[in-house]
Amino acid sequence: MTDHRPLTRNQALVLETLTACEEPLSAYAILDRLRGEGFRAPLQVYRALDKLLQTGLVHRLDSLKAFVACAHPHEHGGEATVAFAICENCARVWEFSDSTIEDRFEAWAKAENFLTRATTIEISGLCAACREAGAPGEPGQPGERGA
Amino acid sequence: MTDHRPLTRNQALVLETLTACEEPLSAYAILDRLRGEGFRAPLQVYRALDKLLQTGLVHRLDSLKAFVACAHPHEHGGEATVAFAICENCARVWEFSDSTIEDRFEAWAKAENFLTRATTIEISGLCAACREAGAPGEPGQPGERGA
DNA sequence: AACTCCGATGTTATATCATTACACTAATTG
DNA sequence: CAATTAGTGTAATGATATAACATCGGAGTT
Ligand SMILES: [Zn+2]
Ligand SMILES: [Zn+2]
Ligand SMILES: [Zn+2]
Ligand SMILES: [Zn+2]
């Protein structure tokens, strides 16, 4: 199923950009950072992202409309359900999974005869560092997304 | 916190539109359905939605970029974490909550000292009816979203 | 009534996110 | 070689969401 051919130049550049960045980046923010490498159009980014999403090297955060490199020690091929905690202040992301949570979702699906294909879990809030440093709105370090 | 003043005309119209529809609707789909009532611009819809989202009468499904009326028997004011199961074939949505799941998220947050503000859970797949009727991709009844 | 405040409204323009369409290149394979 | 497949470059377009500004109307005061 997982195709795993080596990454192309565009795919590698997009992945490097995301890996080098602590925060999620929008597709257009990635584009801007890769103009020096010859990127000119959104599609070049979106197409690379499509592939990286398929292979699990990158995740899309629906609540931010942005993308992050997978930073989780787990193997994503195993299709484990992953949750993302996103700090609204510094924009950092934590990936974690919990087998009990997975079990409960499976139980619900079984009871309802629902065939699960994908599960999206995103938690927004304040990370430990930002709780101490600043306040729930006061930017400690704003952590600008985008350009 | 919850303001609960009576709904304005625009808010009521948007809510009625969503309630009358079995599927989630995009803001622009709502706009199209309300042109007969005098709606002309996206902002009229988005502003009404903002209020309805605040009061919990409507939910936004990030994975669909669409909105649904709250159909859950629960009281949303209680801030219970709700999960949405979305059929990719017929677009119908099921809302449910599970205290064990909530407990596990709380446990993670406590361990990480993360202050949770909102939790988004969306499960995509095939509902029981569509599993029997059709196939995992073959449209039994496509269930067109949007216009 | 006149004044003020505040939430809602109407309208135009703009920003942001994502895809369609088409022509082309490179590697693979029979 | 021809056929297939994935990837690429470019322009145009579509879909989703917000900014900015003027106005309106009710509630509470004076
Ligand atoms: Zn991951
Ligand atoms: Zn933080
Ligand atoms: Zn609800
Ligand atoms: Zn269905």
JSON list of N, CA, C and O in Angstrom, two decimals, chain B residues 99-118:
[
{"chain": "B", "resi": 99, "resn": "SER", "atom": "N", "xyz": [-17.38, 9.88, 28.01]},
{"chain": "B", "resi": 99, "resn": "SER", "atom": "CA", "xyz": [-16.68, 10.44, 29.17]},
{"chain": "B", "resi": 99, "resn": "SER", "atom": "C", "xyz": [-15.30, 9.82, 29.35]},
{"chain": "B", "resi": 99, "resn": "SER", "atom": "O", "xyz": [-14.38, 10.48, 29.82]},
{"chain": "B", "resi": 100, "resn": "THR", "atom": "N", "xyz": [-15.15, 8.58, 28.93]},
{"chain": "B", "resi": 100, "resn": "THR", "atom": "CA", "xyz": [-13.82, 7.95, 29.04]},
{"chain": "B", "resi": 100, "resn": "THR", "atom": "C", "xyz": [-12.82, 8.67, 28.15]},
{"chain": "B", "resi": 100, "resn": "THR", "atom": "O", "xyz": [-11.69, 8.93, 28.54]},
{"chain": "B", "resi": 101, "resn": "ILE", "atom": "N", "xyz": [-13.26, 9.01, 26.96]},
{"chain": "B", "resi": 101, "resn": "ILE", "atom": "CA", "xyz": [-12.38, 9.73, 26.04]},
{"chain": "B", "resi": 101, "resn": "ILE", "atom": "C", "xyz": [-12.02, 11.08, 26.64]},
{"chain": "B", "resi": 101, "resn": "ILE", "atom": "O", "xyz": [-10.84, 11.48, 26.65]},
{"chain": "B", "resi": 102, "resn": "GLU", "atom": "N", "xyz": [-13.01, 11.76, 27.16]},
{"chain": "B", "resi": 102, "resn": "GLU", "atom": "CA", "xyz": [-12.72, 13.06, 27.79]},
{"chain": "B", "resi": 102, "resn": "GLU", "atom": "C", "xyz": [-11.71, 12.90, 28.91]},
{"chain": "B", "resi": 102, "resn": "GLU", "atom": "O", "xyz": [-10.78, 13.69, 29.05]},
{"chain": "B", "resi": 103, "resn": "ASP", "atom": "N", "xyz": [-11.90, 11.86, 29.70]},
{"chain": "B", "resi": 103, "resn": "ASP", "atom": "CA", "xyz": [-10.99, 11.64, 30.82]},
{"chain": "B", "resi": 103, "resn": "ASP", "atom": "C", "xyz": [-9.55, 11.45, 30.33]},
{"chain": "B", "resi": 103, "resn": "ASP", "atom": "O", "xyz": [-8.61, 11.96, 30.95]},
{"chain": "B", "resi": 104, "resn": "ARG", "atom": "N", "xyz": [-9.41, 10.73, 29.24]},
{"chain": "B", "resi": 104, "resn": "ARG", "atom": "CA", "xyz": [-8.05, 10.48, 28.75]},
{"chain": "B", "resi": 104, "resn": "ARG", "atom": "C", "xyz": [-7.40, 11.75, 28.23]},
{"chain": "B", "resi": 104, "resn": "ARG", "atom": "O", "xyz": [-6.21, 11.97, 28.44]},
{"chain": "B", "resi": 105, "resn": "PHE", "atom": "N", "xyz": [-8.18, 12.56, 27.58]},
{"chain": "B", "resi": 105, "resn": "PHE", "atom": "CA", "xyz": [-7.62, 13.84, 27.13]},
{"chain": "B", "resi": 105, "resn": "PHE", "atom": "C", "xyz": [-7.24, 14.71, 28.31]},
{"chain": "B", "resi": 105, "resn": "PHE", "atom": "O", "xyz": [-6.20, 15.36, 28.32]},
{"chain": "B", "resi": 106, "resn": "GLU", "atom": "N", "xyz": [-8.11, 14.70, 29.30]},
{"chain": "B", "resi": 106, "resn": "GLU", "atom": "CA", "xyz": [-7.80, 15.49, 30.49]},
{"chain": "B", "resi": 106, "resn": "GLU", "atom": "C", "xyz": [-6.53, 14.99, 31.16]},
{"chain": "B", "resi": 106, "resn": "GLU", "atom": "O", "xyz": [-5.70, 15.77, 31.63]},
{"chain": "B", "resi": 107, "resn": "ALA", "atom": "N", "xyz": [-6.38, 13.68, 31.18]},
{"chain": "B", "resi": 107, "resn": "ALA", "atom": "CA", "xyz": [-5.19, 13.10, 31.80]},
{"chain": "B", "resi": 107, "resn": "ALA", "atom": "C", "xyz": [-3.93, 13.53, 31.05]},
{"chain": "B", "resi": 107, "resn": "ALA", "atom": "O", "xyz": [-2.92, 13.91, 31.65]},
{"chain": "B", "resi": 108, "resn": "TRP", "atom": "N", "xyz": [-4.02, 13.50, 29.73]},
{"chain": "B", "resi": 108, "resn": "TRP", "atom": "CA", "xyz": [-2.86, 13.93, 28.94]},
{"chain": "B", "resi": 108, "resn": "TRP", "atom": "C", "xyz": [-2.55, 15.40, 29.23]},
{"chain": "B", "resi": 108, "resn": "TRP", "atom": "O", "xyz": [-1.40, 15.77, 29.48]},
{"chain": "B", "resi": 109, "resn": "ALA", "atom": "N", "xyz": [-3.58, 16.22, 29.23]},
{"chain": "B", "resi": 109, "resn": "ALA", "atom": "CA", "xyz": [-3.39, 17.66, 29.46]},
{"chain": "B", "resi": 109, "resn": "ALA", "atom": "C", "xyz": [-2.78, 17.92, 30.83]},
{"chain": "B", "resi": 109, "resn": "ALA", "atom": "O", "xyz": [-1.87, 18.74, 30.98]},
{"chain": "B", "resi": 110, "resn": "LYS", "atom": "N", "xyz": [-3.26, 17.18, 31.80]},
{"chain": "B", "resi": 110, "resn": "LYS", "atom": "CA", "xyz": [-2.74, 17.38, 33.15]},
{"chain": "B", "resi": 110, "resn": "LYS", "atom": "C", "xyz": [-1.26, 16.98, 33.21]},
{"chain": "B", "resi": 110, "resn": "LYS", "atom": "O", "xyz": [-0.43, 17.70, 33.78]},
{"chain": "B", "resi": 111, "resn": "ALA", "atom": "N", "xyz": [-0.94, 15.88, 32.61]},
{"chain": "B", "resi": 111, "resn": "ALA", "atom": "CA", "xyz": [0.44, 15.40, 32.62]},
{"chain": "B", "resi": 111, "resn": "ALA", "atom": "C", "xyz": [1.38, 16.39, 31.91]},
{"chain": "B", "resi": 111, "resn": "ALA", "atom": "O", "xyz": [2.52, 16.58, 32.32]},
{"chain": "B", "resi": 112, "resn": "GLU", "atom": "N", "xyz": [0.88, 17.02, 30.87]},
{"chain": "B", "resi": 112, "resn": "GLU", "atom": "CA", "xyz": [1.72, 17.94, 30.10]},
{"chain": "B", "resi": 112, "resn": "GLU", "atom": "C", "xyz": [1.56, 19.39, 30.55]},
{"chain": "B", "resi": 112, "resn": "GLU", "atom": "O", "xyz": [2.18, 20.28, 29.99]},
{"chain": "B", "resi": 113, "resn": "ASN", "atom": "N", "xyz": [0.66, 19.59, 31.50]},
{"chain": "B", "resi": 113, "resn": "ASN", "atom": "CA", "xyz": [0.37, 20.95, 31.96]},
{"chain": "B", "resi": 113, "resn": "ASN", "atom": "C", "xyz": [-0.13, 21.81, 30.81]},
{"chain": "B", "resi": 113, "resn": "ASN", "atom": "O", "xyz": [0.24, 22.98, 30.67]},
{"chain": "B", "resi": 114, "resn": "PHE", "atom": "N", "xyz": [-0.96, 21.22, 29.98]},
{"chain": "B", "resi": 114, "resn": "PHE", "atom": "CA", "xyz": [-1.54, 21.92, 28.83]},
{"chain": "B", "resi": 114, "resn": "PHE", "atom": "C", "xyz": [-2.94, 22.39, 29.21]},
{"chain": "B", "resi": 114, "resn": "PHE", "atom": "O", "xyz": [-3.74, 21.62, 29.75]},
{"chain": "B", "resi": 115, "resn": "LEU", "atom": "N", "xyz": [-3.23, 23.65, 28.94]},
{"chain": "B", "resi": 115, "resn": "LEU", "atom": "CA", "xyz": [-4.55, 24.19, 29.26]},
{"chain": "B", "resi": 115, "resn": "LEU", "atom": "C", "xyz": [-5.46, 24.07, 28.04]},
{"chain": "B", "resi": 115, "resn": "LEU", "atom": "O", "xyz": [-5.31, 24.80, 27.06]},
{"chain": "B", "resi": 116, "resn": "THR", "atom": "N", "xyz": [-6.40, 23.14, 28.11]},
{"chain": "B", "resi": 116, "resn": "THR", "atom": "CA", "xyz": [-7.27, 22.88, 26.96]},
{"chain": "B", "resi": 116, "resn": "THR", "atom": "C", "xyz": [-8.37, 23.92, 26.85]},
{"chain": "B", "resi": 116, "resn": "THR", "atom": "O", "xyz": [-9.02, 24.24, 27.83]},
{"chain": "B", "resi": 117, "resn": "ARG", "atom": "N", "xyz": [-8.52, 24.44, 25.64]},
{"chain": "B", "resi": 117, "resn": "ARG", "atom": "CA", "xyz": [-9.60, 25.40, 25.41]},
{"chain": "B", "resi": 117, "resn": "ARG", "atom": "C", "xyz": [-10.70, 24.80, 24.53]},
{"chain": "B", "resi": 117, "resn": "ARG", "atom": "O", "xyz": [-11.87, 25.02, 24.73]},
{"chain": "B", "resi": 118, "resn": "ALA", "atom": "N", "xyz": [-10.30, 24.02, 23.56]},
{"chain": "B", "resi": 118, "resn": "ALA", "atom": "CA", "xyz": [-11.29, 23.41, 22.67]},
{"chain": "B", "resi": 118, "resn": "ALA", "atom": "C", "xyz": [-10.74, 22.10, 22.11]},
{"chain": "B", "resi": 118, "resn": "ALA", "atom": "O", "xyz": [-9.54, 22.00, 21.85]}
]
